Coordinates of C-alpha atoms and ligand atoms in Angstrom, one line a residue:
M1 CA -0.1 -0.1 0.1
K2 CA 1.2 3.3 -0.9
M3 CA 2.2 5.9 1.8
R4 CA -0.3 8.7 1.8
V5 CA 1.1 12.3 2.0
V6 CA -1.0 15.5 2.1
I7 CA 1.0 18.2 0.8
T8 CA -0.3 22.0 1.9
G9 CA 0.8 24.8 -0.6
A10 CA 1.3 22.2 -3.1
N11 CA 1.1 24.9 -6.1
G12 CA 4.0 26.9 -4.3
Q13 CA 7.7 26.5 -4.9
L14 CA 8.6 24.0 -2.4
G15 CA 5.1 22.2 -2.6
T16 CA 5.3 22.1 -6.5
A17 CA 9.0 20.5 -6.3
L18 CA 7.7 18.0 -3.4
V19 CA 4.6 17.0 -5.8
E20 CA 7.1 16.6 -9.0
N21 CA 9.8 14.6 -7.1
A22 CA 7.4 12.3 -5.0
P23 CA 8.8 8.9 -4.9
E24 CA 6.6 6.0 -6.4
N25 CA 5.4 4.5 -3.3
V26 CA 3.9 7.7 -2.0
E27 CA 0.3 8.8 -2.8
I28 CA 0.3 12.6 -2.9
V29 CA -2.9 14.4 -1.9
P30 CA -2.2 18.0 -2.9
H31 CA -3.6 20.8 -1.2
T32 CA -4.1 24.5 -2.2
R33 CA -5.8 27.5 -1.2
E34 CA -8.5 26.7 -3.6
D35 CA -9.5 23.8 -1.6
F36 CA -10.0 25.8 1.3
D37 CA -8.0 28.3 3.2
L38 CA -6.2 26.5 6.1
R39 CA -7.1 29.2 8.5
D40 CA -10.5 27.5 8.5
I41 CA -9.8 25.3 11.4
N42 CA -12.9 23.2 11.2
A43 CA -12.4 22.7 7.4
L44 CA -8.8 21.6 8.2
E45 CA -9.8 18.9 10.9
R46 CA -12.5 17.7 8.8
F47 CA -9.8 17.2 5.8
L48 CA -7.4 15.8 8.0
R49 CA -9.7 13.4 9.5
E50 CA -11.2 12.3 6.2
T51 CA -7.8 11.9 4.3
S52 CA -6.6 10.4 7.2
P53 CA -2.7 10.9 5.9
F54 CA 0.5 9.1 7.4
V55 CA 2.4 12.6 6.9
V56 CA 1.5 16.1 6.2
I57 CA 4.1 18.3 4.6
N58 CA 3.1 21.8 5.5
T59 CA 4.7 24.0 3.2
A60 CA 2.0 26.8 3.2
A61 CA 3.3 29.9 5.2
F62 CA 2.9 33.7 5.5
H63 CA 6.3 34.6 4.4
D64 CA 5.9 38.1 3.3
T65 CA 8.5 39.3 5.8
E66 CA 7.5 43.0 5.5
A67 CA 3.8 42.1 5.8
C68 CA 4.8 40.0 8.8
E69 CA 5.9 43.2 10.4
T70 CA 2.7 44.9 10.5
E71 CA 0.3 41.7 10.5
F72 CA 2.0 39.8 13.4
E73 CA -1.0 38.0 14.6
E74 CA -1.9 36.7 11.1
A75 CA 1.8 35.6 10.8
L76 CA 1.6 33.9 14.2
F77 CA -1.8 32.2 13.2
V78 CA -0.6 30.9 9.9
N79 CA 3.0 30.3 10.8
A80 CA 2.4 28.8 14.2
I81 CA -0.9 28.4 15.3
I82 CA -2.2 26.5 12.3
P83 CA 0.8 24.1 12.0
T84 CA 0.5 23.5 15.9
I85 CA -3.5 22.6 15.7
M86 CA -2.2 20.4 12.6
A87 CA 0.3 18.4 15.0
R88 CA -2.6 18.1 17.5
I89 CA -4.9 16.5 15.1
L90 CA -2.4 14.3 13.3
E91 CA -1.2 13.2 16.9
K92 CA -4.9 12.0 17.6
I93 CA -5.4 10.1 14.4
G94 CA -1.8 8.8 14.1
G95 CA -0.3 11.0 11.5
I96 CA 3.2 12.8 11.3
V97 CA 3.6 16.5 10.9
V98 CA 6.4 17.9 8.7
F99 CA 7.0 21.7 9.4
I100 CA 9.1 23.7 6.9
S101 CA 10.9 26.5 8.6
T102 CA 13.6 29.0 8.0
D103 CA 17.1 30.3 8.1
Y104 CA 15.5 33.2 9.7
V105 CA 15.1 31.8 13.0
F106 CA 18.7 32.8 13.5
D107 CA 20.4 36.1 14.5
G108 CA 23.5 36.0 12.1
E109 CA 26.0 36.3 14.9
K110 CA 27.6 33.0 13.6
R111 CA 29.5 34.8 11.0
G112 CA 32.0 32.6 9.2
E113 CA 30.4 29.2 10.2
L114 CA 27.5 27.3 9.1
Y115 CA 24.5 27.3 11.3
L116 CA 23.8 23.7 12.5
E117 CA 20.7 22.2 13.6
D118 CA 21.5 22.5 17.4
D119 CA 22.4 26.3 17.4
L120 CA 20.2 28.4 19.3
P121 CA 17.7 30.2 17.4
N122 CA 17.2 34.0 18.1
P123 CA 15.0 35.5 15.5
L124 CA 15.3 39.2 14.6
N125 CA 12.0 39.7 13.0
R126 CA 8.6 38.7 13.1
Y127 CA 8.4 36.3 10.4
G128 CA 11.3 34.5 12.0
I129 CA 9.6 34.5 15.5
S130 CA 6.4 33.0 13.9
K131 CA 8.5 30.5 12.4
L132 CA 10.2 29.4 15.5
A133 CA 6.9 29.7 17.5
G134 CA 5.6 26.8 14.8
E135 CA 8.8 24.9 15.4
V136 CA 8.1 25.0 19.2
G137 CA 4.1 24.0 18.8
V138 CA 5.0 21.4 16.6
S139 CA 7.7 19.8 18.3
K140 CA 5.8 20.1 21.9
L141 CA 2.5 18.6 20.4
S142 CA 4.0 15.7 18.4
A143 CA 5.7 12.5 19.5
K144 CA 7.0 12.2 16.2
F145 CA 7.7 15.3 13.8
Y146 CA 10.2 16.6 11.3
I147 CA 11.3 20.2 10.8
F148 CA 13.1 21.2 7.9
R149 CA 15.1 24.6 8.1
L150 CA 15.4 26.0 4.5
S151 CA 17.0 29.1 3.0
S152 CA 16.4 31.6 0.2
L153 CA 14.4 29.6 -2.1
F154 CA 14.2 29.4 -5.9
G155 CA 11.9 27.1 -7.8
K156 CA 9.1 26.7 -10.3
T157 CA 6.2 29.4 -9.2
T158 CA 3.1 30.7 -10.9
K159 CA 3.9 34.2 -9.8
R160 CA 6.2 35.9 -12.4
T161 CA 8.0 37.6 -9.7
G162 CA 7.7 35.0 -7.3
N163 CA 11.3 34.5 -6.1
F164 CA 14.5 36.7 -6.1
V165 CA 15.7 35.0 -9.3
L166 CA 12.7 36.2 -11.2
K167 CA 12.5 39.5 -9.7
I168 CA 16.1 40.3 -10.9
I169 CA 15.6 39.0 -14.7
E170 CA 12.1 40.8 -14.7
K171 CA 13.7 44.0 -13.5
A172 CA 16.9 43.8 -15.8
T173 CA 14.9 43.1 -18.8
K174 CA 12.5 46.2 -18.2
G175 CA 15.7 48.3 -17.8
K176 CA 14.9 49.1 -14.3
P177 CA 18.0 49.9 -11.9
L178 CA 19.2 46.9 -9.9
R179 CA 20.6 47.7 -6.5
V180 CA 21.2 44.8 -4.3
V181 CA 22.7 44.2 -0.9
N182 CA 26.1 43.1 -0.6
D183 CA 26.7 42.7 2.9
I184 CA 23.9 40.2 3.6
F185 CA 25.0 36.4 3.2
M186 CA 23.0 33.2 3.0
T187 CA 22.8 30.2 0.7
P188 CA 20.3 30.2 -2.2
T189 CA 18.6 27.0 -2.4
Y190 CA 16.7 25.3 -5.5
A191 CA 13.3 23.8 -4.4
P192 CA 13.6 20.7 -6.3
D193 CA 17.1 20.1 -4.6
A194 CA 15.5 20.7 -1.2
A195 CA 12.3 18.6 -2.0
K196 CA 14.6 15.7 -3.1
R197 CA 16.3 15.9 0.2
I198 CA 13.2 16.1 2.2
W199 CA 11.9 12.7 0.7
E200 CA 15.1 11.0 1.2
V201 CA 14.7 11.8 5.0
L202 CA 11.1 11.3 5.4
L203 CA 11.5 8.0 3.7
G204 CA 14.9 7.0 5.0
N205 CA 16.1 5.6 8.3
F206 CA 16.4 9.3 9.6
S207 CA 15.0 10.1 13.3
P208 CA 12.4 12.6 13.7
G209 CA 13.8 16.1 14.7
V210 CA 15.3 19.1 13.0
Y211 CA 17.2 19.1 9.9
H212 CA 18.9 21.8 8.0
V213 CA 18.5 21.8 4.2
S214 CA 20.3 24.0 1.7
N215 CA 22.3 23.9 -1.3
S216 CA 26.3 24.3 -0.6
G217 CA 28.2 27.4 -1.0
I218 CA 27.6 31.0 0.5
T219 CA 27.0 34.2 -1.4
S220 CA 25.8 37.7 -1.0
W221 CA 22.6 38.7 -2.5
F222 CA 24.6 40.9 -4.8
D223 CA 26.9 38.3 -6.0
F224 CA 23.8 36.0 -6.6
A225 CA 22.1 38.7 -8.7
K226 CA 25.4 39.1 -10.7
E227 CA 25.4 35.1 -11.2
I228 CA 21.7 35.1 -12.5
L229 CA 22.5 37.8 -15.0
R230 CA 25.6 36.1 -16.1
I231 CA 24.0 32.9 -16.8
K232 CA 20.8 34.4 -18.4
G233 CA 23.5 36.4 -20.7
I234 CA 22.0 39.8 -19.6
D235 CA 24.4 42.6 -19.8
K236 CA 23.2 44.9 -17.1
D237 CA 25.1 46.5 -14.1
V238 CA 24.2 45.8 -10.5
M239 CA 25.0 48.5 -7.9
P240 CA 26.1 47.0 -4.7
V241 CA 24.5 48.7 -1.5
S242 CA 24.6 48.2 2.1
H243 CA 21.7 46.8 4.0
T244 CA 21.6 50.1 5.8
E245 CA 20.8 51.8 2.5
I246 CA 17.6 49.7 2.0
K247 CA 14.2 51.2 3.2
T248 CA 12.7 48.0 5.0
K249 CA 10.9 47.4 8.4
V250 CA 12.4 44.0 8.5
K251 CA 15.5 43.4 10.7
R252 CA 17.4 40.7 8.7
P253 CA 20.2 38.3 9.9
L254 CA 23.4 39.3 8.1
W255 CA 24.7 35.8 8.0
S256 CA 22.4 32.8 7.8
P257 CA 24.0 29.9 5.6
L258 CA 23.0 26.5 6.9
G259 CA 24.8 23.4 7.4
S260 CA 23.7 20.0 8.7
K261 CA 25.3 17.8 11.3
Y262 CA 23.4 14.8 9.9
L263 CA 22.9 15.1 6.0
S264 CA 25.5 15.2 3.4
P265 CA 26.0 18.5 1.6
L266 CA 23.9 19.3 -1.4
R267 CA 25.3 20.3 -4.5
H268 CA 26.6 24.0 -4.9
W269 CA 24.0 26.6 -5.6
G270 CA 25.5 27.9 -8.5
E271 CA 25.2 24.7 -10.3
A272 CA 21.6 24.3 -9.2
L273 CA 21.3 27.9 -10.6
K274 CA 22.3 27.0 -13.8
E275 CA 19.8 24.3 -14.0
Y276 CA 17.1 26.4 -12.8
L277 CA 17.7 28.9 -15.5
E278 CA 18.8 26.7 -18.5
V279 CA 16.9 23.5 -18.2
E280 CA 13.5 25.0 -17.0
S281 CA 12.9 27.0 -19.9
W282 CA 9.9 28.5 -18.4
T283 CA 11.8 31.1 -16.7
Ligands
LIG1 N1 10.7 31.3 -0.2 C1 11.9 31.2 0.6 O1 12.8 31.9 0.3 C2 11.9 30.4 2.0 C3 13.1 30.2 2.7 C4 13.1 29.8 3.8 C5 12.0 28.9 4.1 N2 10.9 28.9 3.5 C6 9.7 28.2 4.0 O2 9.4 27.5 3.0 C7 8.1 27.1 2.8 C8 7.6 27.0 1.4 O3 8.0 28.4 0.9 P1 7.6 28.7 -1.0 O4 8.6 29.6 -1.3 O5 7.4 27.4 -1.8 O6 6.2 29.3 -0.7 P2 5.2 29.7 -1.9 O7 5.9 29.6 -3.2 O8 4.7 31.1 -1.3 O9 4.0 28.6 -1.4 C9 3.4 28.6 -0.3 C10 2.0 28.1 -0.6 O10 1.0 28.1 0.4 C11 -0.2 28.7 0.4 N3 -0.9 29.2 1.4 C12 -0.2 30.3 2.1 N4 -1.1 30.6 3.2 C13 -2.2 29.6 2.9 C14 -3.6 29.6 3.7 N5 -3.9 30.2 4.5 N6 -4.4 28.5 3.1 C15 -4.0 27.7 2.2 N7 -2.7 27.8 1.4 C16 -2.1 28.6 1.8 C17 0.2 29.8 -0.8 O11 -0.9 29.9 -1.5 P3 -1.2 31.3 -2.2 O12 -0.2 31.3 -3.5 O13 -2.8 31.4 -2.6 O14 -1.1 32.4 -1.2 C18 1.2 29.0 -1.6 O15 0.8 28.3 -2.7 C19 7.3 28.0 3.7 O16 7.1 27.6 4.9 C20 8.5 29.2 3.8 O17 8.1 29.7 5.2 C21 10.7 29.7 2.3

C-alpha cells in the first residue's frame, strides 16, 4: 500500500517540487488555497480526518517578511497556530507532521560558520519569531515530527516575480536599476534539490527532529544577482548597496548559511541555479 502524504501549499515553490519529485511508493494528496483556506480550522480538521494521511508536509506559510511586521497576529496564526493545531490533530489520528522552517530563526551572529541544527535560534524579525513559534508548537505537541529549515528558495512558481531570481530578471529586462545588498550572506536553495532531500529523510532511516536543508556555498545577494544575469546572458549593471541603505521594516540576519550535522551537503547553489535557468525554460 502506498504511503498517503498531504502536501499543503502544493502549488507553491517547495510544494510543486515535492509533488514533482514524489517517490513512487507515495500517494500525494495536494492541498492548495483553492481547496480551502487553512485558516478555516474546522475545514482543516475535517480534511485531515477524512484523508487520514500518514504524513502532512506543511509548506504553506505567510512569508512576506515586510507584511509579517505589520500583520504579526496573522503571521503567528498561519506560521505557528495552524501548524500546531495540525500537529495536535495528527497526533490524535496517528499522522506525522512535517513543518518547513527558515534560516530566519537565527540572528546572524555566527559569522564565518554554518548554522547547524542545534545552534540556538534567536530570530530578529516577526516572520522568524512566528516560524520559531511554529517549530516549538509542532515539536511540543508531536511525539514524532520533522522540521526542515530551508533558506532563500528558488523554484517553479506561477507568480512571475515569485522569487529573487525572477525579480532580478524581470527588473533587468525592463531596464530598471538594480541595487542589491552586498553585506547579507546566505545560501540560495533550489526547491527541487530541497524537495528530493526532504523525501530522502522522510523515507529513509532518519530520526524525527530538526534538519537543515540548503544547497552548499555561501554568497551575498549582490553576487547572487550578478550570477543570475551572467547565466542568462543579460548585460546589466548591478549596484552594490549596504543593508543600511535599504528602506525596510524588517531586521534581517546578515549571515544565515545553513549546514547539517546529519545530512551530506547538497550540490553548490551555482550549479543548481544554472539548471533552473537553463533547463527550466519557463523562466
Ligand atoms: N521562499 C523562501 O525563500 C523560503 C526560505 C526559507 C523557508 N521558506 C519556507 O518554505 C516554505 C515554502 O516556501 P515557498 O517559497 O514554496 O512558498 P510559496 O511559493 O509562497 O508557497 C506557499 C503556498 O502556501 C499557500 N498558502 C499560504 N497560506 C495559505 C493558507 N492560509 N491556506 C492555504 N494555502 C496557503 C500559498 O497559496 P497562495 O499562493 O494562494 O498564497 C502558496 O501556494 C514556507 O514554509 C516558507 O516559510 C521559504
